[in-house]
């Protein structure tokens, strides 16, 4: 998956800052590179799949949507994944401001 293509798709679909979007795009690309998602779902992780699934998540910010979806994947497929599930791809911290200030919280929501 191309990180720039995913970032553009996320920008078109969601109102999120650059840092939050980049964090989601990086984690999604890392997840795609492992092959874990495609192994348990039998289809590729694409920008369209990411956006469609995040649109279904509760509206609490993009990083929170991503973490919510990973939790759903963990419940649905985590025990089937010999690599240990999806929790390692959760977003715990991302740059929220133009000054490079980092935000973090348990669910990835901007706390600043």
N, CA, C and O atoms as a printed pandas DataFrame, in Angstrom:
     atom_number atom_name residue_name chain_id  residue_number  x_coord  y_coord  z_coord
0              1         N          UNK        A               1    0.844   -1.173    0.000
1              2        CA          UNK        A               1    0.000    0.000    0.000
2              3         C          UNK        A               1    0.894    1.241    0.000
3              4         O          UNK        A               1    1.906    1.297    0.698
4              5         N          UNK        A               2    0.507    2.207   -0.776
5              6        CA          UNK        A               2    1.264    3.450   -0.885
6              7         C          UNK        A               2    0.795    4.426    0.197
7              8         O          UNK        A               2   -0.386    4.769    0.252
8              9         N          UNK        A               3    1.710    4.872    1.050
9             10        CA          UNK        A               3    1.372    5.740    2.176
10            11         C          UNK        A               3    0.801    7.079    1.717
11            12         O          UNK        A               3   -0.099    7.619    2.361
12            13         N          UNK        A               4    1.315    7.622    0.607
13            14        CA          UNK        A               4    0.813    8.906    0.107
14            15         C          UNK        A               4   -0.610    8.769   -0.436
15            16         O          UNK        A               4   -1.441    9.654   -0.233
16            17         N          UNK        A               5   -0.887    7.675   -1.117
17            18        CA          UNK        A               5   -2.235    7.429   -1.629
18            19         C          UNK        A               5   -3.222    7.291   -0.465
19            20         O          UNK        A               5   -4.324    7.837   -0.512
20            21         N          UNK        A               6   -2.824    6.567    0.567
21            22        CA          UNK        A               6   -3.696    6.411    1.730
22            23         C          UNK        A               6   -3.893    7.748    2.433
23            24         O          UNK        A               6   -5.008    8.065    2.847
24            25         N          UNK        A               7   -2.837    8.534    2.575
25            26        CA          UNK        A               7   -2.954    9.842    3.222
26            27         C          UNK        A               7   -3.947   10.726    2.467
27            28         O          UNK        A               7   -4.760   11.414    3.085
28            29         N          UNK        A               8   -3.884   10.711    1.135
29            30        CA          UNK        A               8   -4.834   11.502    0.334
30            31         C          UNK        A               8   -6.268   11.006    0.532
31            32         O          UNK        A               8   -7.195   11.808    0.647
32            33         N          UNK        A               9   -6.447    9.685    0.570
33            34        CA          UNK        A               9   -7.786    9.120    0.779
34            35         C          UNK        A               9   -8.324    9.496    2.154
35            36         O          UNK        A               9   -9.506    9.807    2.296
36            37         N          UNK        A              10   -7.465    9.467    3.160
37            38        CA          UNK        A              10   -7.879    9.850    4.511
38            39         C          UNK        A              10   -8.225   11.336    4.568
39            40         O          UNK        A              10   -9.197   11.724    5.216
40            41         N          UNK        A              11   -7.436   12.163    3.893
41            42        CA          UNK        A              11   -7.688   13.610    3.870
42            43         C          UNK        A              11   -9.026   13.916    3.199
43            44         O          UNK        A              11   -9.751   14.813    3.629
44            45         N          UNK        A              12   -9.346   13.173    2.152
45            46        CA          UNK        A              12  -10.612   13.389    1.452
46            47         C          UNK        A              12  -11.813   12.952    2.290
47            48         O          UNK        A              12  -12.891   13.538    2.194
48            49         N          UNK        A              13  -11.620   11.924    3.110
49            50        CA          UNK        A              13  -12.743   11.323    3.832
50            51         C          UNK        A              13  -12.955   11.866    5.244
51            52         O          UNK        A              13  -14.072   11.825    5.759
52            53         N          UNK        A              14  -11.877   12.383    5.884
53            54        CA          UNK        A              14  -11.964   12.733    7.293
54            55         C          UNK        A              14  -11.375   14.111    7.570
55            56         O          UNK        A              14  -10.446   14.556    6.896
56            57         N          UNK        A              15  -11.929   14.764    8.565
57            58        CA          UNK        A              15  -11.410   16.036    9.037
58            59         C          UNK        A              15  -10.405   15.737   10.143
59            60         O          UNK        A              15  -10.773   15.630   11.312
60            61         N          UNK        A              16   -9.143   15.605    9.773
61            62        CA          UNK        A              16   -8.089   15.270   10.735
62            63         C          UNK        A              16   -6.831   16.043   10.378
63            64         O          UNK        A              16   -6.594   16.360    9.212
64            65         N          UNK        A              17   -6.036   16.339   11.378
65            66        CA          UNK        A              17   -4.787   17.048   11.155
66            67         C          UNK        A              17   -3.763   16.186   10.437
67            68         O          UNK        A              17   -3.882   14.962   10.387
68            69         N          UNK        A              18   -2.755   16.847    9.884
69            70        CA          UNK        A              18   -1.707   16.143    9.137
70            71         C          UNK        A              18   -1.024   15.072    9.969
71            72         O          UNK        A              18   -0.829   13.951    9.500
72            73         N          UNK        A              19   -0.657   15.410   11.207
73            74        CA          UNK        A              19    0.059   14.453   12.050
74            75         C          UNK        A              19   -0.767   13.227   12.361
75            76         O          UNK        A              19   -0.261   12.105   12.331
76            77         N          UNK        A              20   -2.028   13.434   12.659
77            78        CA          UNK        A              20   -2.922   12.310   12.968
78            79         C          UNK        A              20   -3.117   11.432   11.733
79            80         O          UNK        A              20   -3.073   10.205   11.820
80            81         N          UNK        A              21   -3.332   12.068   10.589
81            82        CA          UNK        A              21   -3.480   11.318    9.333
82            83         C          UNK        A              21   -2.227   10.524    9.006
83            84         O          UNK        A              21   -2.308    9.354    8.629
84            85         N          UNK        A              22   -1.063   11.161    9.152
85            86        CA          UNK        A              22    0.202   10.466    8.857
86            87         C          UNK        A              22    0.391    9.258    9.770
87            88         O          UNK        A              22    0.874    8.213    9.332
88            89         N          UNK        A              23    0.013    9.401   11.034
89            90        CA          UNK        A              23    0.154    8.287   11.975
90            91         C          UNK        A              23   -0.723    7.111   11.554
91            92         O          UNK        A              23   -0.283    5.962   11.578
92            93         N          UNK        A              24   -1.959    7.403   11.171
93            94        CA          UNK        A              24   -2.853    6.333   10.717
94            95         C          UNK        A              24   -2.311    5.706    9.439
95            96         O          UNK        A              24   -2.292    4.482    9.312
96            97         N          UNK        A              25   -1.875    6.525    8.498
97            98        CA          UNK        A              25   -1.356    5.998    7.233
98            99         C          UNK        A              25   -0.123    5.125    7.460
99           100         O          UNK        A              25    0.013    4.070    6.841
100          101         N          UNK        A              26    0.768    5.559    8.340
101          102        CA          UNK        A              26    1.971    4.758    8.629
102          103         C          UNK        A              26    1.607    3.411    9.231
103          104         O          UNK        A              26    2.124    2.375    8.813
104          105         N          UNK        A              27    0.708    3.429   10.220
105          106        CA          UNK        A              27    0.326    2.174   10.871
106          107         C          UNK        A              27   -0.401    1.246    9.902
107          108         O          UNK        A              27   -0.193    0.033    9.925
108          109         N          UNK        A              28   -1.245    1.811    9.059
109          110        CA          UNK        A              28   -1.957    0.989    8.076
110          111         C          UNK        A              28   -0.975    0.357    7.090
111          112         O          UNK        A              28   -1.108   -0.816    6.740
112          113         N          UNK        A              29   -0.001    1.132    6.648
113          114        CA          UNK        A              29    1.001    0.593    5.729
114          115         C          UNK        A              29    1.863   -0.463    6.405
115          116         O          UNK        A              29    2.214   -1.470    5.790
116          117         N          UNK        A              30    2.201   -0.236    7.661
117          118        CA          UNK        A              30    2.960   -1.249    8.413
118          119         C          UNK        A              30    2.142   -2.534    8.540
119          120         O          UNK        A              30    2.671   -3.630    8.356
120          121         N          UNK        A              31    0.857   -2.398    8.854
121          122        CA          UNK        A              31   -0.015   -3.564    8.959
122          123         C          UNK        A              31   -0.105   -4.286    7.618
123          124         O          UNK        A              31   -0.015   -5.513    7.568
124          125         N          UNK        A              32   -0.280   -3.542    6.539
125          126        CA          UNK        A              32   -0.358   -4.154    5.211
126          127         C          UNK        A              32    0.929   -4.897    4.878
127          128         O          UNK        A              32    0.886   -5.986    4.305
128          129         N          UNK        A              33    2.073   -4.318    5.233
129          130        CA          UNK        A              33    3.365   -4.934    4.922
130          131         C          UNK        A              33    3.569   -6.266    5.633
131          132         O          UNK        A              33    4.274   -7.139    5.127
132          133         N          UNK        A              34    2.960   -6.426    6.799
133          134        CA          UNK        A              34    3.117   -7.699    7.523
134          135         C          UNK        A              34    2.319   -8.827    6.887
135          136         O          UNK        A              34    2.650   -9.999    7.065
136          137         N          UNK        A              35    1.278   -8.483    6.152
137          138        CA          UNK        A              35    0.417   -9.502    5.563
138          139         C          UNK        A              35   -0.611  -10.075    6.532
139          140         O          UNK        A              35   -1.397  -10.944    6.155
140          141         N          UNK        A              36   -0.614   -9.598    7.780
141          142        CA          UNK        A              36   -1.549  -10.139    8.780
142          143         C          UNK        A              36   -3.002   -9.940    8.389
143          144         O          UNK        A              36   -3.812  -10.861    8.492
144          145         N          UNK        A              37   -3.327   -8.737    7.942
145          146        CA          UNK        A              37   -4.706   -8.450    7.582
146          147         C          UNK        A              37   -5.162   -9.360    6.445
147          148         O          UNK        A              37   -6.214   -9.994    6.537
148          149         N          UNK        A              38   -4.379   -9.425    5.383
149          150        CA          UNK        A              38   -4.785  -10.229    4.229
150          151         C          UNK        A              38   -4.823  -11.719    4.559
151          152         O          UNK        A              38   -5.610  -12.458    3.968
152          153         N          UNK        A              39   -3.994  -12.166    5.482
153          154        CA          UNK        A              39   -3.995  -13.572    5.872
154          155         C          UNK        A              39   -5.311  -13.967    6.540
155          156         O          UNK        A              39   -5.872  -15.019    6.237
156          157         N          UNK        A              40   -5.792  -13.140    7.430
157          158        CA          UNK        A              40   -7.002  -13.512    8.176
158          159         C          UNK        A              40   -8.289  -13.122    7.467
159          160         O          UNK        A              40   -9.334  -13.710    7.746
160          161         N          UNK        A              41   -8.253  -12.145    6.555
161          162        CA          UNK        A              41   -9.474  -11.706    5.887
162          163         C          UNK        A              41   -9.585  -12.212    4.453
163          164         O          UNK        A              41  -10.655  -12.129    3.851
164          165         N          UNK        A              42   -8.511  -12.725    3.909
165          166        CA          UNK        A              42   -8.463  -13.214    2.525
166          167         C          UNK        A              42   -8.645  -12.114    1.482
167          168         O          UNK        A              42   -9.053  -12.393    0.355
168          169         N          UNK        A              43   -8.344  -10.864    1.849
169          170        CA          UNK        A              43   -8.279   -9.794    0.852
170          171         C          UNK        A              43   -7.263   -8.752    1.313
171          172         O          UNK        A              43   -6.920   -8.660    2.491
172          173         N          UNK        A              44   -6.799   -7.977    0.345
173          174        CA          UNK        A              44   -5.731   -7.006    0.608
174          175         C          UNK        A              44   -6.233   -5.814    1.416
175          176         O          UNK        A              44   -7.402   -5.436    1.339
176          177         N          UNK        A              45   -5.334   -5.240    2.181
177          178        CA          UNK        A              45   -5.603   -3.992    2.880
178          179         C          UNK        A              45   -5.266   -2.856    1.918
179          180         O          UNK        A              45   -4.105   -2.646    1.569
180          181         N          UNK        A              46   -6.285   -2.136    1.501
181          182        CA          UNK        A              46   -6.130   -1.055    0.531
182          183         C          UNK        A              46   -6.630    0.248    1.156
183          184         O          UNK        A              46   -7.308    0.218    2.183
184          185         N          UNK        A              47   -6.308    1.379    0.552
185          186        CA          UNK        A              47   -6.857    2.635    1.058
186          187         C          UNK        A              47   -8.385    2.618    1.123
187          188         O          UNK        A              47   -8.973    3.163    2.057
188          189         N          UNK        A              48   -9.017    2.005    0.148
189          190        CA          UNK        A              48  -10.476    1.937    0.126
190          191         C          UNK        A              48  -11.008    1.115    1.303
191          192         O          UNK        A              48  -12.014    1.482    1.910
192          193         N          UNK        A              49  -10.349    0.027    1.619
193          194        CA          UNK        A              49  -10.757   -0.811    2.755
194          195         C          UNK        A              49  -10.588   -0.046    4.062
195          196         O          UNK        A              49  -11.463   -0.083    4.927
196          197         N          UNK        A              50   -9.464    0.645    4.202
197          198        CA          UNK        A              50   -9.211    1.416    5.421
198          199         C          UNK        A              50  -10.282    2.485    5.599
199          200         O          UNK        A              50  -10.886    2.582    6.667
200          201         N          UNK        A              51  -10.523    3.287    4.568
201          202        CA          UNK        A              51  -11.499    4.376    4.666
202          203         C          UNK        A              51  -12.885    3.824    4.964
203          204         O          UNK        A              51  -13.576    4.350    5.836
204          205         N          UNK        A              52  -13.305    2.786    4.268
205          206        CA          UNK        A              52  -14.643    2.217    4.479
206          207         C          UNK        A              52  -14.827    1.743    5.913
207          208         O          UNK        A              52  -15.879    1.967    6.511
208          209         N          UNK        A              53  -13.826    1.099    6.459
209          210        CA          UNK        A              53  -13.937    0.602    7.825
210          211         C          UNK        A              53  -13.868    1.721    8.852
211          212         O          UNK        A              53  -14.553    1.659    9.873
212          213         N          UNK        A              54  -13.063    2.734    8.606
213          214        CA          UNK        A              54  -12.990    3.855    9.543
214          215         C          UNK        A              54  -14.261    4.690    9.505
215          216         O          UNK        A              54  -14.628    5.302   10.508
216          217         N          UNK        A              55  -14.930    4.722    8.370
217          218        CA          UNK        A              55  -16.207    5.439    8.293
218          219         C          UNK        A              55  -17.258    4.796    9.191
219          220         O          UNK        A              55  -18.171    5.475    9.660
220          221         N          UNK        A              56  -17.137    3.495    9.433
221          222        CA          UNK        A              56  -18.085    2.777   10.286
222          223         C          UNK        A              56  -17.796    2.948   11.774
223          224         O          UNK        A              56  -18.649    2.635   12.604
224          225         N          UNK        A              57  -16.619    3.435   12.121
225          226        CA          UNK        A              57  -16.217    3.566   13.525
226          227         C          UNK        A              57  -16.872    4.785   14.161
227          228         O          UNK        A              57  -17.228    5.735   13.463
228          229         N          UNK        A              58  -17.033    4.761   15.483
229          230        CA          UNK        A              58  -17.574    5.945   16.175
230          231         C          UNK        A              58  -16.741    7.187   15.857
231          232         O          UNK        A              58  -15.521    7.095   15.717
232          233         N          UNK        A              59  -17.379    8.325   15.744
233          234        CA          UNK        A              59  -16.718    9.559   15.338
234          235         C          UNK        A              59  -16.072   10.263   16.524
235          236         O          UNK        A              59  -16.660   11.167   17.117
236          237         N          UNK        A              60  -14.872    9.843   16.860
237          238        CA          UNK        A              60  -14.131   10.432   17.977
238          239         C          UNK        A              60  -12.732   10.865   17.552
239          240         O          UNK        A              60  -11.837   10.977   18.390
240          241         N          UNK        A              61  -12.542   11.101   16.298
241          242        CA          UNK        A              61  -11.232   11.457   15.780
242          243         C          UNK        A              61  -10.642   10.296   15.007
243          244         O          UNK        A              61  -10.959    9.137   15.272
244          245         N          UNK        A              62   -9.791   10.607   14.061
245          246        CA          UNK        A              62   -9.263    9.593   13.151
246          247         C          UNK        A              62   -8.436    8.523   13.860
247          248         O          UNK        A              62   -8.613    7.334   13.597
248          249         N          UNK        A              63   -7.543    8.925   14.747
249          250        CA          UNK        A              63   -6.724    7.932   15.453
250          251         C          UNK        A              63   -7.606    7.019   16.313
251          252         O          UNK        A              63   -7.365    5.816   16.405
252          253         N          UNK        A              64   -8.613    7.600   16.930
253          254        CA          UNK        A              64   -9.544    6.807   17.729
254          255         C          UNK        A              64  -10.320    5.830   16.845
255          256         O          UNK        A              64  -10.543    4.684   17.235
256          257         N          UNK        A              65  -10.729    6.275   15.663
257          258        CA          UNK        A              65  -11.412    5.398   14.718
258          259         C          UNK        A              65  -10.505    4.227   14.333
259          260         O          UNK        A              65  -10.940    3.076   14.299
260          261         N          UNK        A              66   -9.244    4.540   14.045
261          262        CA          UNK        A              66   -8.280    3.499   13.691
262          263         C          UNK        A              66   -8.145    2.502   14.841
263          264         O          UNK        A              66   -8.221    1.294   14.615
264          265         N          UNK        A              67   -7.952    2.975   16.042
265          266        CA          UNK        A              67   -7.791    2.084   17.191
266          267         C          UNK        A              67   -9.052    1.253   17.439
267          268         O          UNK        A              67   -8.961    0.082   17.810
268          269         N          UNK        A              68  -10.218    1.850   17.237
269          270        CA          UNK        A              68  -11.474    1.127   17.389
270          271         C          UNK        A              68  -11.540   -0.025   16.387
271          272         O          UNK        A              68  -11.914   -1.144   16.740
272          273         N          UNK        A              69  -11.171    0.261   15.131
273          274        CA          UNK        A              69  -11.208   -0.784   14.096
274          275         C          UNK        A              69  -10.214   -1.894   14.421
275          276         O          UNK        A              69  -10.526   -3.074   14.256
276          277         N          UNK        A              70   -9.036   -1.530   14.874
277          278        CA          UNK        A              70   -8.063   -2.563   15.253
278          279         C          UNK        A              70   -8.602   -3.432   16.382
279          280         O          UNK        A              70   -8.381   -4.643   16.399
280          281         N          UNK        A              71   -9.308   -2.817   17.321
281          282        CA          UNK        A              71   -9.930   -3.595   18.392
282          283         C          UNK        A              71  -10.953   -4.571   17.846
283          284         O          UNK        A              71  -11.039   -5.710   18.305
284          285         N          UNK        A              72  -11.731   -4.127   16.863
285          286        CA          UNK        A              72  -12.711   -5.012   16.233
286          287         C          UNK        A              72  -12.011   -6.155   15.500
287          288         O          UNK        A              72  -12.468   -7.297   15.547
288          289         N          UNK        A              73  -10.911   -5.853   14.827
289          290        CA          UNK        A              73  -10.135   -6.906   14.156
290          291         C          UNK        A              73   -9.564   -7.894   15.171
291          292         O          UNK        A              73   -9.548   -9.103   14.938
292          293         N          UNK        A              74   -9.102   -7.367   16.286
293          294        CA          UNK        A              74   -8.542   -8.218   17.339
294          295         C          UNK        A              74   -9.605   -9.189   17.860
295          296         O          UNK        A              74   -9.335  -10.375   18.048
296          297         N          UNK        A              75  -10.806   -8.675   18.089
297          298        CA          UNK        A              75  -11.897   -9.528   18.568
298          299         C          UNK        A              75  -12.257  -10.576   17.510
299          300         O          UNK        A              75  -12.440  -11.752   17.824
300          301         N          UNK        A              76  -12.355  -10.134   16.261
301          302        CA          UNK        A              76  -12.779  -11.035   15.198
302          303         C          UNK        A              76  -11.708  -12.034   14.768
303          304         O          UNK        A              76  -12.016  -13.194   14.493
304          305         N          UNK        A              77  -10.451  -11.590   14.710
305          306        CA          UNK        A              77   -9.413  -12.422   14.108
306          307         C          UNK        A              77   -8.167  -12.622   14.952
307          308         O          UNK        A              77   -7.331  -13.457   14.607
308          309         N          UNK        A              78   -8.015  -11.901   16.021
309          310        CA          UNK        A              78   -6.762  -11.911   16.772
310          311         C          UNK        A              78   -6.280  -13.283   17.173
311          312         O          UNK        A              78   -5.085  -13.563   17.089
312          313         N          UNK        A              79   -7.161  -14.129   17.598
313          314        CA          UNK        A              79   -6.754  -15.472   18.029
314          315         C          UNK        A              79   -6.365  -16.359   16.849
315          316         O          UNK        A              79   -5.698  -17.378   17.032
316          317         N          UNK        A              80   -6.774  -15.980   15.649
317          318        CA          UNK        A              80   -6.420  -16.750   14.459
318          319         C          UNK        A              80   -5.052  -16.356   13.916
319          320         O          UNK        A              80   -4.469  -17.080   13.108
320          321         N          UNK        A              81   -4.549  -15.229   14.350
321          322        CA          UNK        A              81   -3.303  -14.683   13.818
322          323         C          UNK        A              81   -2.118  -15.223   14.607
323          324         O          UNK        A              81   -1.962  -14.893   15.782
324          325         N          UNK        A              82   -1.284  -16.045   13.984
325          326        CA          UNK        A              82   -0.133  -16.614   14.698
326          327         C          UNK        A              82    0.909  -15.579   15.104
327          328         O          UNK        A              82    1.765  -15.859   15.943
328          329         N          UNK        A              83    0.845  -14.390   14.521
329          330        CA          UNK        A              83    1.799  -13.327   14.845
330          331         C          UNK        A              83    1.401  -12.535   16.078
331          332         O          UNK        A              83    2.195  -11.732   16.568
332          333         N          UNK        A              84    0.190  -12.737   16.595
333          334        CA          UNK        A              84   -0.191  -12.071   17.825
334          335         C          UNK        A              84   -1.232  -10.998   17.727
335          336         O          UNK        A              84   -1.401  -10.241   18.683
336          337         N          UNK        A              85   -1.936  -10.886   16.639
337          338        CA          UNK        A              85   -3.035   -9.950   16.568
338          339         C          UNK        A              85   -2.671   -8.591   16.003
339          340         O          UNK        A              85   -1.715   -8.443   15.241
340          341         N          UNK        A              86   -3.464   -7.598   16.399
341          342        CA          UNK        A              86   -3.392   -6.279   15.779
342          343         C          UNK        A              86   -3.052   -5.147   16.743
343          344         O          UNK        A              86   -2.868   -4.007   16.316
344          345         N          UNK        A              87   -2.967   -5.443   18.015
345          346        CA          UNK        A              87   -2.772   -4.401   19.032
346          347         C          UNK        A              87   -1.495   -3.583   18.815
347          348         O          UNK        A              87   -1.468   -2.393   19.128
348          349         N          UNK        A              88   -0.464   -4.192   18.296
349          350        CA          UNK        A              88    0.794   -3.455   18.113
350          351         C          UNK        A              88    0.690   -2.330   17.094
351          352         O          UNK        A              88    1.585   -1.490   17.011
352          353         N          UNK        A              89   -0.382   -2.300   16.325
353          354        CA          UNK        A              89   -0.563   -1.262   15.316
354          355         C          UNK        A              89   -1.436   -0.116   15.806
355          356         O          UNK        A              89   -1.758    0.788   15.035
356          357         N          UNK        A              90   -1.822   -0.141   17.072
357          358        CA          UNK        A              90   -2.601    0.962   17.630
358          359         C          UNK        A              90   -1.756    2.231   17.685
359          360         O          UNK        A              90   -0.534    2.182   17.820
360          361         N          UNK        A              91   -2.433    3.350   17.579
361          362        CA          UNK        A              91   -1.768    4.647   17.655
362          363         C          UNK        A              91   -1.847    5.131   19.095
363          364         O          UNK        A              91   -2.930    5.269   19.664
364          365         N          UNK        A              92   -0.693    5.382   19.663
365          366        CA          UNK        A              92   -0.617    5.862   21.034
366          367         C          UNK        A              92   -0.149    7.312   21.108
367          368         O          UNK        A              92   -0.339    7.987   22.120
368          369         N          UNK        A              93    0.466    7.780   20.021
369          370        CA          UNK        A              93    1.038    9.127   20.022
370          371         C          UNK        A              93    1.178    9.600   18.580
371          372         O          UNK        A              93    1.520    8.822   17.689
372          373         N          UNK        A              94    0.910   10.881   18.365
373          374        CA          UNK        A              94    1.104   11.469   17.049
374          375         C          UNK        A              94    1.293   12.969   17.196
375          376         O          UNK        A              94    0.895   13.558   18.200
376          377         N          UNK        A              95    1.905   13.583   16.186
377          378        CA          UNK        A              95    2.102   15.032   16.188
378          379         C          UNK        A              95    0.779   15.696   15.859
379          380         O          UNK        A              95    0.153   15.388   14.844
380          381         N          UNK        A              96    0.355   16.612   16.724
381          382        CA          UNK        A              96   -0.947   17.232   16.502
382          383         C          UNK        A              96   -0.867   18.661   15.998
383          384         O          UNK        A              96   -1.830   19.161   15.416
384          385         N          UNK        A              97    0.248   19.321   16.205
385          386        CA          UNK        A              97    0.338   20.726   15.833
386          387         C          UNK        A              97    1.423   20.988   14.824
387          388         O          UNK        A              97    2.266   20.133   14.552
388          389         N          UNK        A              98    1.388   22.182   14.272
389          390        CA          UNK        A              98    2.404   22.556   13.297
390          391         C          UNK        A              98    3.766   22.744   13.956
391          392         O          UNK        A              98    4.792   22.781   13.276
392          393         N          UNK        A              99    3.771   22.863   15.298
393          394        CA          UNK        A              99    5.037   23.030   16.013
394          395         C          UNK        A              99    5.682   21.693   16.356
395          396         O          UNK        A              99    6.713   21.654   17.028
396          397         N          UNK        A             100    5.073   20.586   15.893
397          398        CA          UNK        A             100    5.628   19.271   16.154
398          399         C          UNK        A             100    5.266   18.722   17.512
399          400         O          UNK        A             100    5.769   17.671   17.910
400          401         N          UNK        A             101    4.387   19.426   18.243
401          402        CA          UNK        A             101    3.962   18.964   19.559
402          403         C          UNK        A             101    3.235   17.636   19.424
403          404         O          UNK        A             101    2.403   17.461   18.533
404          405         N          UNK        A             102    3.552   16.707   20.310
405          406        CA          UNK        A             102    2.946   15.382   20.248
406          407         C          UNK        A             102    1.747   15.297   21.163
407          408         O          UNK        A             102    1.714   15.911   22.230
408          409         N          UNK        A             103    0.773   14.537   20.737
409          410        CA          UNK        A             103   -0.397   14.253   21.543
410          411         C          UNK        A             103   -0.452   12.767   21.800
411          412         O          UNK        A             103   -0.024   11.959   20.976
412          413         N          UNK        A             104   -0.980   12.422   22.943
413          414        CA          UNK        A             104   -1.154   11.008   23.225
414          415         C          UNK        A             104   -2.304   10.828   24.187
415          416         O          UNK        A             104   -2.642   11.721   24.964
416          417         N          UNK        A             105   -2.881    9.679   24.119
417          418        CA          UNK        A             105   -3.890    9.249   25.073
418          419         C          UNK        A             105   -4.094    7.762   24.894
419          420         O          UNK        A             105   -3.526    7.151   23.989
420          421         N          UNK        A             106   -4.886    7.198   25.735
421          422        CA          UNK        A             106   -5.105    5.758   25.683
422          423         C          UNK        A             106   -5.684    5.328   24.340
423          424         O          UNK        A             106   -5.325    4.268   23.828
424          425         N          UNK        A             107   -6.563    6.122   23.771
425          426        CA          UNK        A             107   -7.192    5.740   22.521
426          427         C          UNK        A             107   -6.684    6.529   21.310
427          428         O          UNK        A             107   -7.237    6.405   20.217
428          429         N          UNK        A             108   -5.649    7.327   21.492
429          430        CA          UNK        A             108   -5.065    8.051   20.385
430          431         C          UNK        A             108   -5.701    9.399   20.122
431          432         O          UNK        A             108   -5.269   10.113   19.217
432          433         N          UNK        A             109   -6.726    9.771   20.895
433          434        CA          UNK        A             109   -7.363   11.052   20.670
434          435         C          UNK        A             109   -6.433   12.184   21.077
435          436         O          UNK        A             109   -5.623   12.045   21.994
436          437         N          UNK        A             110   -6.560   13.288   20.390
437          438        CA          UNK        A             110   -5.768   14.473   20.692
438          439         C          UNK        A             110   -6.188   15.007   22.063
439          440         O          UNK        A             110   -7.362   15.291   22.299
440          441         N          UNK        A             111   -5.219   15.135   22.953
441          442        CA          UNK        A             111   -5.517   15.605   24.305
442          443         C          UNK        A             111   -5.041   17.032   24.538
443          444         O          UNK        A             111   -5.142   17.531   25.658
444          445         N          UNK        A             112   -4.527   17.701   23.513
445          446        CA          UNK        A             112   -4.050   19.079   23.668
446          447         C          UNK        A             112   -5.114   20.060   23.270
447          448         O          UNK        A             112   -4.895   21.270   23.334
